[in-house]
Amino acid sequence: MLRNKKVPSMVKDPQLIKVRRAQMVKGAVRLFIDKGFHRTTTREIAKEAGFSIGTLYEYIGAKEDILYLVCDDIYLEVSKRLKKQLSKEGSALERLKLAIHSYFQIVDDMSDEVLVMYQEVKALPKESLQYVLQKEKEMASILEEIIRECVEANELNVKGDEVNLLAHNILVQGQMWTFRRWALRKQYTLEQYIDWQTDLLLKGKG
Amino acid sequence: MLRNKKVPSMVKDPQLIKVRRAQMVKGAVRLFIDKGFHRTTTREIAKEAGFSIGTLYEYIGAKEDILYLVCDDIYLEVSKRLKKQLSKEGSALERLKLAIHSYFQIVDDMSDEVLVMYQEVKALPKESLQYVLQKEKEMASILEEIIRECVEANELNVKGDEVNLLAHNILVQGQMWTFRRWALRKQYTLEQYIDWQTDLLLKGKG
Amino acid sequence: MLRNKKVPSMVKDPQLIKVRRAQMVKGAVRLFIDKGFHRTTTREIAKEAGFSIGTLYEYIGAKEDILYLVCDDIYLEVSKRLKKQLSKEGSALERLKLAIHSYFQIVDDMSDEVLVMYQEVKALPKESLQYVLQKEKEMASILEEIIRECVEANELNVKGDEVNLLAHNILVQGQMWTFRRWALRKQYTLEQYIDWQTDLLLKGKG
Amino acid sequence: MLRNKKVPSMVKDPQLIKVRRAQMVKGAVRLFIDKGFHRTTTREIAKEAGFSIGTLYEYIGAKEDILYLVCDDIYLEVSKRLKKQLSKEGSALERLKLAIHSYFQIVDDMSDEVLVMYQEVKALPKESLQYVLQKEKEMASILEEIIRECVEANELNVKGDEVNLLAHNILVQGQMWTFRRWALRKQYTLEQYIDWQTDLLLKGKG
DNA sequence: TATGAATGAGCCTTCATTCAT
DNA sequence: AATGAATGAAGGCTCATTCAT
C-alpha cells in the first residue's frame, strides 16, 4: 500500500518537524481558503505560521510540499474524526446511516478545509497527487465495508460492483455540501440536507 | 436577471471581437486542460490562438477575462447542446430521464472542458464568479422545470423545496463523472453509470 | 566542426538581438573585471547595459549565457585582430615572430578581457565550455600553421608532434602577461617581455 | 616579510584549531575541485569535514577564510615537497633541471589542488590575495636562487633582470600542465612534456 | 488593427551567518 | 566546545501588462 510521501527537511528533530509543520499547515490553510494556493506566497505562509521564510524552507523542499502537507493533514483529520464516530453497535444499516451523518457533519464542520482541498489538489505534482488520491480511496473503503455489511445482512440491496459507486456517491454528496454551499445553505439546514440525501441514497435500495 | 459580464476591448467591430475571442477561448481551453489557468501564460494563449500578445490585449482587459470567457463559453456550449436534446414528447418522467441521459452524455463528451471549468472557477474575481454561478443556476432551472412537471403529473414524489435539491444532485453527479474519472472510468461504462445514477435518483421517488 | 552555441532569445529581430547582446556583453565585461562572474548580479548587468532585468532575459535564457556570450565575444575580438595583423610577406620565421608580437600586443591591449575570460570559463556549464575550448584550439591552429611553414622552410627545427606544444606555449605566455601582471609589469615593458619570450621560444630552435 | 594572515577563531586551544582546520581544508579541497568555491556551501564543507556548521564557524570568521586556508595549505604542501626534492649535489645546472623536474612532477601529482588554487584565488578578498601572492613569490625565489647559481657557475647565460622572468616561466609552464590538460595530456606524457619544456627553457641559454 | 519589445514588481529559493542551548 | 535551528538579505528568473510603431 502507498505510504505517505516523504517531504524533505533540513531539520533533524522529528518532534520539531511535526510542530513546525503543524504551524505551517494551519497558517497555509487559512491563506489558501482566502486566496487559493497560487495566489498565496511562501512568505505569507511563513509569516502566518509565525516564522521566517528561511525557517519555512528548513521544513519543506518546495512550495508544493506545503500543499501536500495541507491535503494530507485535512484527510487525516477527516478520517480520524470519522473513525472516532463510527459505531460498533446497532444494525449494519443503522451504522451506515450514522456514518453518513457523521461524515456530512465533519465535512460541514471542516467546510473551508475540505473546499480548499478539492479545489487545489490538481496543483499537486503528479506523484503527490497519487498519494492524496490514495487517501480518498481509503475513505471510500471505510464506507464500502459498512455497505457490504448491510448487503450481507440483507438490509440493503446493492449489487457487488455498485458498492463502490454508492460509497463514492456518499463522499461526493458530502463534498457537494461545501462546494455548492452558495446554493444549498440558503435553502436547507445541514440536518435537512443529511436526511434528504440519506433517503435518496438508501430508500430505493431497501 | 444577471446578464453577461462586459469584457473590455479596444476593438470596435463586434464581429471581429467574436472571431478573435473564439480563437482565444479555443486555444486557452486546450492549455488550461493541460496546465491549469495559473500555469498558462498569456503569451502561450496568444500563440495558441494564432496572434500576438499585443493583439490578445486588444480584446480583453486582463488575463482573468480569458478565464471568464472560457467558462462562459463552456456553459454556453453545454446548455446549447442540452436544450437541443430536450424532448417535447413523452411523459414528464420520460423527458426527465432523457434530460439526465443527455446531460451525462454531454458532460462525458466535454469531459476536459467541464473539468477545467470546475477546477478553475474559483480563480475568477468575485464579480465574474457571480456571473458564472448564475449560469449554473440556469442549468439547474432547466432541470427543475422538468422535475416540477413530473411532480405535477404525479410521476415523481418530491416535496416542493426538494425539487431544487434534486436538480443539483443531477448536476453534481454528472460532474462527478468527470472529476472522479480516475476511479469511475475503470469500473463502469458511461451507460452503466447513467443507468445506476438515474435509478438512484428516481427509484425511491416513484 | 563545432559551431557556436545557440543562446535562446524571445526576440525575433536578429539585428536587435545583436545590438542588445553587444550592450550586454560590454556591461558584463566591465562588471566581471571588477567583481567576477559570481559576484555580479543579473540586475547589475541589465543596469550597466542600459535596460531592465526583464529585457535582459528577453535576450538570454540564463545568467550563464551571458558568460558564454562574453567569452565568445572576447575570442572573436582577439582572433579578428590577430588575423588582421598576420602578414603574407616575409620569411615564415619573420611571419611567426610578427604573429607572436601581434598576439602579445593584443593580449596586452585587451588585458582585462582576457584575464576575465581565463578566470571565469570554468563557471560555464560543460557544454558551453566545449564551445569555448574549441575557440582556443582554433587560436592554436593559426599559430601551428605558421610554425609548420617555418619547419618546411627549414627556418625552425621542431619535430612534428611538438608543433602543437610550441603553439600552446606561445598562447600561454601571452596570457601569462595578463595573469601575472602583478609581478611582470613592475619589471618589464611589454616590448622587453615580447623580445625575451620570443627569444626563448625560438632561439634554441633555429 | 608578509607573514600568514590571521584567521579568527573562537577556540583557544591551538592544537585543536590545527586539527579542525586540517579536516576543513581536506573536505573543502575535495568540494572545490568538484564544484568550485562559489558553488560549494559552508554546510557542505562542514559536513565533509565531519562536524557541524556551528563548529565550522568556531574556527573561521567567514567563508572566504576557508578559501584562504585552502590556498595556504596547497602552497605549503607544494613548497614542502619541492624543498624536500632539492638536491645539494651536482652542478648548478643539474640542480636546476632537477628542480624543474621535481616541480612539474609535484604539480602533476597535485593536479586538482593546483588547478583549484589558480582558478579560485581571485575570489579572495584583496588582503588575503596579497598573502597568497606572497607565497607565489617565495616559490619563484627558490628557483631564482638556483638560476643565479647557474649564472655564477657560467652554466647558464641569463642577464640579471631576466632571472626572475625565467623563474616565472618555469612556474607557469608547470601550471600549464594542469590548466591545459584538456589539450596536453592527450598528446604527451608528463616526462615528454618535462623534457621538452626543460629543453626549451634552457637550450638557447647554454 | 496588429505587433512584439520593453518593463519591473514580485515570486520562489538559497545560504552565509548567528546564537541559544 | 559543539550543535543545529533560525534568520533574512539577496539572487535568478517569470510574466502580466503597456505602448510606440
CSV table of N, CA and C in Angstrom, one decimal, chain B residues 96-191:
chain,number,residue,atom,x,y,z
B,96,LEU,N,-37.6,13.7,-18.3
B,96,LEU,CA,-36.6,13.9,-17.2
B,96,LEU,C,-35.4,12.9,-17.4
B,97,LYS,N,-35.8,11.6,-17.6
B,97,LYS,CA,-34.8,10.6,-17.8
B,97,LYS,C,-33.9,10.9,-19.0
B,98,LEU,N,-34.6,11.4,-20.1
B,98,LEU,CA,-33.8,11.8,-21.3
B,98,LEU,C,-32.9,12.9,-21.0
B,99,ALA,N,-33.4,13.9,-20.2
B,99,ALA,CA,-32.6,15.1,-19.9
B,99,ALA,C,-31.3,14.6,-19.1
B,100,ILE,N,-31.6,13.8,-18.1
B,100,ILE,CA,-30.4,13.3,-17.4
B,100,ILE,C,-29.4,12.6,-18.3
B,101,HIS,N,-30.0,11.7,-19.1
B,101,HIS,CA,-29.1,10.9,-20.0
B,101,HIS,C,-28.4,11.9,-20.9
B,102,SER,N,-29.0,12.9,-21.5
B,102,SER,CA,-28.4,13.8,-22.4
B,102,SER,C,-27.3,14.6,-21.6
B,103,TYR,N,-27.6,15.1,-20.5
B,103,TYR,CA,-26.7,15.8,-19.7
B,103,TYR,C,-25.4,15.0,-19.4
B,104,PHE,N,-25.6,13.8,-19.0
B,104,PHE,CA,-24.4,13.0,-18.7
B,104,PHE,C,-23.6,12.7,-19.9
B,105,GLN,N,-24.3,12.5,-21.0
B,105,GLN,CA,-23.5,12.3,-22.2
B,105,GLN,C,-22.7,13.5,-22.7
B,106,ILE,N,-23.4,14.7,-22.5
B,106,ILE,CA,-22.7,15.9,-22.9
B,106,ILE,C,-21.5,16.1,-22.0
B,107,VAL,N,-21.7,15.9,-20.7
B,107,VAL,CA,-20.6,16.1,-19.8
B,107,VAL,C,-19.4,15.1,-20.1
B,108,ASP,N,-19.8,13.9,-20.5
B,108,ASP,CA,-18.8,12.9,-20.9
B,108,ASP,C,-18.0,13.4,-22.1
B,109,ASP,N,-18.8,13.9,-23.0
B,109,ASP,CA,-18.2,14.3,-24.3
B,109,ASP,C,-17.3,15.5,-24.1
B,110,MET,N,-17.7,16.4,-23.2
B,110,MET,CA,-16.9,17.6,-22.9
B,110,MET,C,-16.2,17.5,-21.6
B,111,SER,N,-15.8,16.3,-21.4
B,111,SER,CA,-15.1,16.0,-20.1
B,111,SER,C,-14.0,16.9,-19.7
B,112,ASP,N,-13.1,17.1,-20.6
B,112,ASP,CA,-12.0,18.0,-20.3
B,112,ASP,C,-12.4,19.4,-20.0
B,113,GLU,N,-13.3,19.9,-20.8
B,113,GLU,CA,-13.8,21.3,-20.6
B,113,GLU,C,-14.5,21.5,-19.3
B,114,VAL,N,-15.4,20.6,-19.0
B,114,VAL,CA,-16.1,20.6,-17.8
B,114,VAL,C,-15.2,20.6,-16.6
B,115,LEU,N,-14.2,19.7,-16.7
B,115,LEU,CA,-13.3,19.5,-15.6
B,115,LEU,C,-12.5,20.8,-15.3
B,116,VAL,N,-12.0,21.4,-16.4
B,116,VAL,CA,-11.3,22.7,-16.3
B,116,VAL,C,-12.2,23.7,-15.6
B,117,MET,N,-13.4,23.8,-16.1
B,117,MET,CA,-14.2,24.8,-15.5
B,117,MET,C,-14.4,24.7,-14.0
B,118,TYR,N,-14.7,23.5,-13.6
B,118,TYR,CA,-15.0,23.3,-12.2
B,118,TYR,C,-13.7,23.5,-11.3
B,119,GLN,N,-12.6,23.3,-11.9
B,119,GLN,CA,-11.4,23.4,-11.2
B,119,GLN,C,-10.8,24.8,-11.1
B,120,GLU,N,-11.2,25.6,-12.1
B,120,GLU,CA,-10.7,27.0,-12.2
B,120,GLU,C,-11.6,28.1,-11.8
B,121,VAL,N,-12.9,27.9,-11.8
B,121,VAL,CA,-13.8,29.0,-11.5
B,121,VAL,C,-13.3,29.8,-10.3
B,122,LYS,N,-12.8,29.1,-9.3
B,122,LYS,CA,-12.5,29.8,-8.1
B,122,LYS,C,-11.4,30.9,-8.3
B,123,ALA,N,-10.7,30.8,-9.4
B,123,ALA,CA,-9.7,31.8,-9.7
B,123,ALA,C,-10.3,33.1,-10.3
B,124,LEU,N,-11.6,33.0,-10.6
B,124,LEU,CA,-12.2,34.2,-11.1
B,124,LEU,C,-12.4,35.3,-10.0
B,125,PRO,N,-12.3,36.5,-10.4
B,125,PRO,CA,-12.6,37.6,-9.5
B,125,PRO,C,-14.0,37.5,-9.0
B,126,LYS,N,-14.3,37.9,-7.8
B,126,LYS,CA,-15.6,37.7,-7.2
B,126,LYS,C,-16.8,38.1,-8.2
B,127,GLU,N,-16.7,39.2,-8.8
B,127,GLU,CA,-17.8,39.6,-9.7
B,127,GLU,C,-18.0,38.6,-10.8
B,128,SER,N,-17.0,38.3,-11.5
B,128,SER,CA,-17.1,37.3,-12.6
B,128,SER,C,-17.7,36.0,-12.1
B,129,LEU,N,-17.3,35.6,-10.9
B,129,LEU,CA,-17.8,34.4,-10.3
B,129,LEU,C,-19.3,34.4,-10.2
B,130,GLN,N,-19.9,35.5,-9.8
B,130,GLN,CA,-21.3,35.7,-9.8
B,130,GLN,C,-22.0,35.3,-11.1
B,131,TYR,N,-21.4,35.9,-12.2
B,131,TYR,CA,-21.9,35.6,-13.5
B,131,TYR,C,-21.9,34.2,-13.8
B,132,VAL,N,-20.8,33.5,-13.4
B,132,VAL,CA,-20.7,32.1,-13.8
B,132,VAL,C,-21.7,31.2,-12.9
B,133,LEU,N,-21.8,31.6,-11.7
B,133,LEU,CA,-22.7,30.8,-10.8
B,133,LEU,C,-24.1,31.0,-11.4
B,134,GLN,N,-24.4,32.1,-11.8
B,134,GLN,CA,-25.7,32.4,-12.5
B,134,GLN,C,-26.0,31.4,-13.6
B,135,LYS,N,-25.0,31.1,-14.3
B,135,LYS,CA,-25.2,30.1,-15.4
B,135,LYS,C,-25.5,28.7,-14.8
B,136,GLU,N,-24.8,28.4,-13.8
B,136,GLU,CA,-25.1,27.1,-13.1
B,136,GLU,C,-26.5,27.1,-12.6
B,137,LYS,N,-27.0,28.2,-12.1
B,137,LYS,CA,-28.4,28.2,-11.6
B,137,LYS,C,-29.3,28.0,-12.8
B,138,GLU,N,-29.0,28.6,-13.9
B,138,GLU,CA,-29.8,28.5,-15.1
B,138,GLU,C,-29.9,27.0,-15.5
B,139,MET,N,-28.8,26.4,-15.5
B,139,MET,CA,-28.7,24.9,-15.8
B,139,MET,C,-29.7,24.2,-14.8
B,140,ALA,N,-29.6,24.5,-13.6
B,140,ALA,CA,-30.5,23.9,-12.6
B,140,ALA,C,-31.9,24.1,-12.9
B,141,SER,N,-32.2,25.3,-13.3
B,141,SER,CA,-33.6,25.7,-13.6
B,141,SER,C,-34.2,24.8,-14.7
B,142,ILE,N,-33.4,24.6,-15.7
B,142,ILE,CA,-33.9,23.7,-16.8
B,142,ILE,C,-34.4,22.4,-16.2
B,143,LEU,N,-33.6,21.8,-15.3
B,143,LEU,CA,-33.9,20.5,-14.8
B,143,LEU,C,-35.1,20.7,-13.8
B,144,GLU,N,-35.1,21.7,-13.0
B,144,GLU,CA,-36.1,21.9,-12.0
B,144,GLU,C,-37.5,21.9,-12.7
B,145,GLU,N,-37.5,22.6,-13.8
B,145,GLU,CA,-38.8,22.7,-14.5
B,145,GLU,C,-39.4,21.3,-14.9
B,146,ILE,N,-38.5,20.5,-15.5
B,146,ILE,CA,-39.0,19.2,-15.9
B,146,ILE,C,-39.4,18.4,-14.6
B,147,ILE,N,-38.6,18.5,-13.6
B,147,ILE,CA,-38.9,17.8,-12.3
B,147,ILE,C,-40.3,18.2,-11.9
B,148,ARG,N,-40.5,19.5,-11.9
B,148,ARG,CA,-41.8,20.0,-11.4
B,148,ARG,C,-43.0,19.5,-12.3
B,149,GLU,N,-42.7,19.3,-13.6
B,149,GLU,CA,-43.7,18.7,-14.4
B,149,GLU,C,-44.0,17.3,-14.0
B,150,CYS,N,-42.9,16.6,-13.6
B,150,CYS,CA,-43.1,15.2,-13.2
B,150,CYS,C,-44.0,15.2,-11.9
B,151,VAL,N,-43.7,16.1,-11.0
B,151,VAL,CA,-44.5,16.1,-9.8
B,151,VAL,C,-45.9,16.4,-10.1
B,152,GLU,N,-46.1,17.4,-10.9
B,152,GLU,CA,-47.5,17.8,-11.3
B,152,GLU,C,-48.2,16.6,-12.0
B,153,ALA,N,-47.5,15.9,-12.7
B,153,ALA,CA,-48.1,14.7,-13.4
B,153,ALA,C,-48.1,13.5,-12.5
B,154,ASN,N,-47.7,13.7,-11.2
B,154,ASN,CA,-47.7,12.6,-10.3
B,154,ASN,C,-46.8,11.5,-10.6
B,155,GLU,N,-45.8,11.7,-11.4
B,155,GLU,CA,-44.9,10.7,-11.8
B,155,GLU,C,-43.7,10.6,-10.9
B,156,LEU,N,-43.6,11.7,-10.1
B,156,LEU,CA,-42.5,11.8,-9.1
B,156,LEU,C,-43.0,12.4,-7.8
B,157,ASN,N,-42.5,11.8,-6.7
B,157,ASN,CA,-42.9,12.3,-5.4
B,157,ASN,C,-41.9,13.1,-4.7
B,158,VAL,N,-41.8,14.4,-5.1
B,158,VAL,CA,-40.8,15.2,-4.5
B,158,VAL,C,-41.5,16.5,-3.9
B,159,LYS,N,-41.1,16.8,-2.6
B,159,LYS,CA,-41.7,17.9,-2.0
B,159,LYS,C,-41.2,19.2,-2.7
B,160,GLY,N,-42.0,20.2,-2.6
B,160,GLY,CA,-41.6,21.5,-3.3
B,160,GLY,C,-40.2,22.0,-3.2
B,161,ASP,N,-39.8,22.1,-1.9
B,161,ASP,CA,-38.4,22.7,-1.7
B,161,ASP,C,-37.3,21.7,-2.1
B,162,GLU,N,-37.7,20.5,-2.4
B,162,GLU,CA,-36.6,19.5,-2.7
B,162,GLU,C,-36.4,19.3,-4.2
B,163,VAL,N,-37.2,20.0,-5.0
B,163,VAL,CA,-37.0,20.0,-6.4
B,163,VAL,C,-35.6,20.5,-6.8
B,164,ASN,N,-35.4,21.7,-6.2
B,164,ASN,CA,-34.1,22.3,-6.4
B,164,ASN,C,-32.9,21.4,-6.0
B,165,LEU,N,-33.1,20.7,-4.9
B,165,LEU,CA,-32.1,19.8,-4.4
B,165,LEU,C,-31.8,18.7,-5.4
B,166,LEU,N,-32.9,18.1,-5.9
B,166,LEU,CA,-32.8,17.0,-6.8
B,166,LEU,C,-32.0,17.5,-8.1
B,167,ALA,N,-32.4,18.7,-8.5
B,167,ALA,CA,-31.7,19.2,-9.7
B,167,ALA,C,-30.2,19.3,-9.5
B,168,HIS,N,-29.8,19.9,-8.4
B,168,HIS,CA,-28.4,20.0,-8.0
B,168,HIS,C,-27.7,18.6,-8.0
B,169,ASN,N,-28.4,17.6,-7.4
B,169,ASN,CA,-27.9,16.3,-7.4
B,169,ASN,C,-27.6,15.8,-8.8
B,170,ILE,N,-28.5,16.0,-9.6
B,170,ILE,CA,-28.2,15.5,-11.0
B,170,ILE,C,-27.0,16.2,-11.6
B,171,LEU,N,-26.9,17.5,-11.5
B,171,LEU,CA,-25.8,18.2,-12.0
B,171,LEU,C,-24.5,17.7,-11.4
B,172,VAL,N,-24.5,17.6,-10.1
B,172,VAL,CA,-23.2,17.2,-9.4
B,172,VAL,C,-22.8,15.8,-9.8
B,173,GLN,N,-23.8,14.9,-9.9
B,173,GLN,CA,-23.5,13.5,-10.3
B,173,GLN,C,-23.0,13.5,-11.8
B,174,GLY,N,-23.4,14.4,-12.6
B,174,GLY,CA,-22.9,14.5,-13.9
B,174,GLY,C,-21.4,14.9,-13.8
B,175,GLN,N,-21.2,16.0,-13.1
B,175,GLN,CA,-19.8,16.4,-12.9
B,175,GLN,C,-18.9,15.4,-12.3
B,176,MET,N,-19.4,14.7,-11.4
B,176,MET,CA,-18.7,13.6,-10.7
B,176,MET,C,-18.1,12.7,-11.7
B,177,TRP,N,-18.8,12.4,-12.7
B,177,TRP,CA,-18.3,11.5,-13.8
B,177,TRP,C,-16.9,12.1,-14.4
B,178,THR,N,-16.8,13.4,-14.3
B,178,THR,CA,-15.5,13.9,-14.8
B,178,THR,C,-14.4,14.0,-13.7
B,179,PHE,N,-14.8,14.6,-12.6
B,179,PHE,CA,-13.7,14.8,-11.6
B,179,PHE,C,-13.4,13.6,-10.7
B,180,ARG,N,-14.2,12.5,-10.9
B,180,ARG,CA,-13.8,11.2,-10.3
B,180,ARG,C,-13.5,10.2,-11.3
B,181,ARG,N,-13.1,10.7,-12.5
B,181,ARG,CA,-12.9,9.7,-13.6
B,181,ARG,C,-11.8,8.7,-13.2
B,182,TRP,N,-10.8,9.2,-12.5
B,182,TRP,CA,-9.7,8.3,-12.1
B,182,TRP,C,-10.2,7.1,-11.4
B,183,ALA,N,-11.4,7.2,-10.7
B,183,ALA,CA,-12.0,6.0,-10.0
B,183,ALA,C,-13.1,5.3,-10.8
B,184,LEU,N,-13.9,6.1,-11.5
B,184,LEU,CA,-15.1,5.6,-12.1
B,184,LEU,C,-14.9,4.9,-13.4
B,185,ARG,N,-14.1,5.6,-14.2
B,185,ARG,CA,-14.0,5.0,-15.6
B,185,ARG,C,-13.4,3.6,-15.7
B,186,LYS,N,-12.6,3.3,-14.6
B,186,LYS,CA,-12.0,2.0,-14.6
B,186,LYS,C,-13.1,0.9,-14.4
B,187,GLN,N,-14.2,1.2,-13.7
B,187,GLN,CA,-15.1,0.2,-13.4
B,187,GLN,C,-16.4,0.2,-14.1
B,188,TYR,N,-16.8,1.4,-14.6
B,188,TYR,CA,-18.1,1.5,-15.3
B,188,TYR,C,-18.0,2.1,-16.6
B,189,THR,N,-18.9,1.7,-17.5
B,189,THR,CA,-19.1,2.5,-18.8
B,189,THR,C,-20.0,3.6,-18.5
B,190,LEU,N,-20.0,4.6,-19.4
B,190,LEU,CA,-20.9,5.7,-19.2
B,190,LEU,C,-22.3,5.3,-19.0
B,191,GLU,N,-22.8,4.3,-19.9
B,191,GLU,CA,-24.1,3.9,-19.8
B,191,GLU,C,-24.5,3.2,-18.5
